[in-house]
Amino acid sequence: MDLVTLHDVGVGYDGTRVLEHVDLAISDRDFIGIIGPNGGGKTTLVKAILGSIPHSGEIRFAPELSERTGRPLIGYLPQQPVFDRSFPISVTEAVLSGLQAVKGFTRRYTARDRSRAVELLEMTGIAETARRPVGEISGGQMQRALLCRAIIAEPRLLILDEPANFVDNRFENELYKLLQRLNERMAVVMVSHDIGTITSVVKEIVCVNRTVHRHRSNVITEEQLQNYNCPIQIISLLVVDLAQSIEQLLELGRNLRTQRSVVLAHQRTVMRLGGVAYLGEEGIAQLYCLLHQFKNLLLLRRLEADSHIAVENQLLQTVVDLLFQISQICHIV
């Protein structure tokens, strides 16, 4: 069953067409990853589906989406948190506000509603924040709370725009597992620049760059991306978790003597070959900067007493090699 159907949809801003001739159907139990270059229209597509911006063409919703509310009930996690954190409510109350589409603003929350909110907070690993004011939690915790808010009403369709923003690497892995479980009872549409990660999670890929092309698989090649007019580069010899591994290593602190086993584990990750990461131009530049930080950190550590020079030299050479490869791709001087 198609929950949402777009036919010849177009969106423009200030006379510029951002999306045109979009035909797309989102069906029950779909798990779609939306990819594309910056400015290609990914978030605009989401906003058009949500009805938050004007569009041409037609967007139809299945009656099942509106059976409890009189209008389409869609769970939504935005790219940037839009919740007013100065508002004097607790995290639990913020989660419960996701029920307003079903209950309206006058009906009280029941004990069962509150129990469900706490259950969701436990599921996302932030149960300890339940009574805290929303203004006192971290950005990552707020992102998790907003995810709870998006799903507490049990929508048939959940849309997430860059859901891994502001969350740490550990929860990012848990997030994708959670989305796979949610997909057993709802369709999931996820916008992400990290194709290498989401292809292990989603069922199909939608490429957006002014026009939209649906790829009926979670495996995609560089040639197919080019055919879809989706200029995202594929870099061999870089695995998806490379940046995450380096980022975690940077957080370990400067005492290498107590972290040697961890460094060795990350060394194996950094040096592993055969993986493929799909990174946009901006993502490549960010990885380049991150590797530079990593290289500088290693150089600093070599000056410390009792450092494991052999380990560091291997890591440093690997990073320098990767920096050279990336600089050739990005034309970075």
Phi, psi and omega in degrees: 000131178278121178279320180225135178230123177254133179228117177053044182278138176223149178222138178223150175233127176050043177082359180255129179280119178267322175227145177209145176053047182273122172240121184202139175237134176248118186256163176303132180072009170296147169228100189250132172258124179261123181234168178155166181290162175300135181081004182281345177113014183298306180293326177298320177300315179299314181296325178295317179297321181285348179079019183268354175223151178290153181207159171263172183081198187230135172236117181250143180242140177294143179304331182298334179288339187247005190294337180257346189234344185084352174214161185304127177262109182232125174285139186218128172244109184286165180294318177246132178302128182252004182285133179286105186282355175274352181290132188280069176228160180276169178298318179301316180294326176296318178296316181298333180298344175291350178270357185298328179296331181268318186267338189080186184264355186256331182283140182281154174283139181270170176299325178293321177300313181295322177296320179295320179298315179295321178300318179292321178297322176295319182297327181264006172081021180231034182301330182291347181267000191308320185261357183282150175295146182298336180285353184251007180254162182285169178298320178294319177294322179296321179298320179292319178298321180290330174295317176301318179299323183289334187248356185296332180275005180054060179290159175279344181223130177240127179242130181233129180253105183051062187293340182278357176301136173072001179255152181282169185297323182297312182288334178302317177295319178294325180300314182294324176295320178297318180296324177295323177291319178298328182294345176290342180230000178207155173285145180232130174238123186232122173274133179202148172268348185266077185295323182302326179278312188289338179294341176275357184244311186284168177262326181219162182239138173244121179266126183239119172206077186075312170253171184236134177231128180263129180251114189279049179194163173259009176247127184219146182252166178298321179297319179293321176299319178295319179296330179274005183057045183237087190284071174248125185280147175251125183247115175286162177069010173239122179271158186300320185273013179300306182299320180296319181296316180294320180298317178295320180297322179297333183275356187286345185095182188259004181268085184294333184299325181269001185235019187300317182295324179292318178299318179297320178297318179290329177299317180297322179294314182298323186269354182294137182246170174095343176283167179228131174243139179253112184231137172287174182301319179294319179296322178296316180297321179295318179296321178300314179296321181295318178296323176299316178299317181298316180298315180296322178296318179297318180298322177294319183292333180295341180276349182280151178292147176060022177289154179272085189299322183297315178298314182296320181297318178297314179298316183297317180295321177299315181295317179300318178298316179294321177301319180295315180300314182293322180296327177291321180291319185269356184058038179274131180272000000 
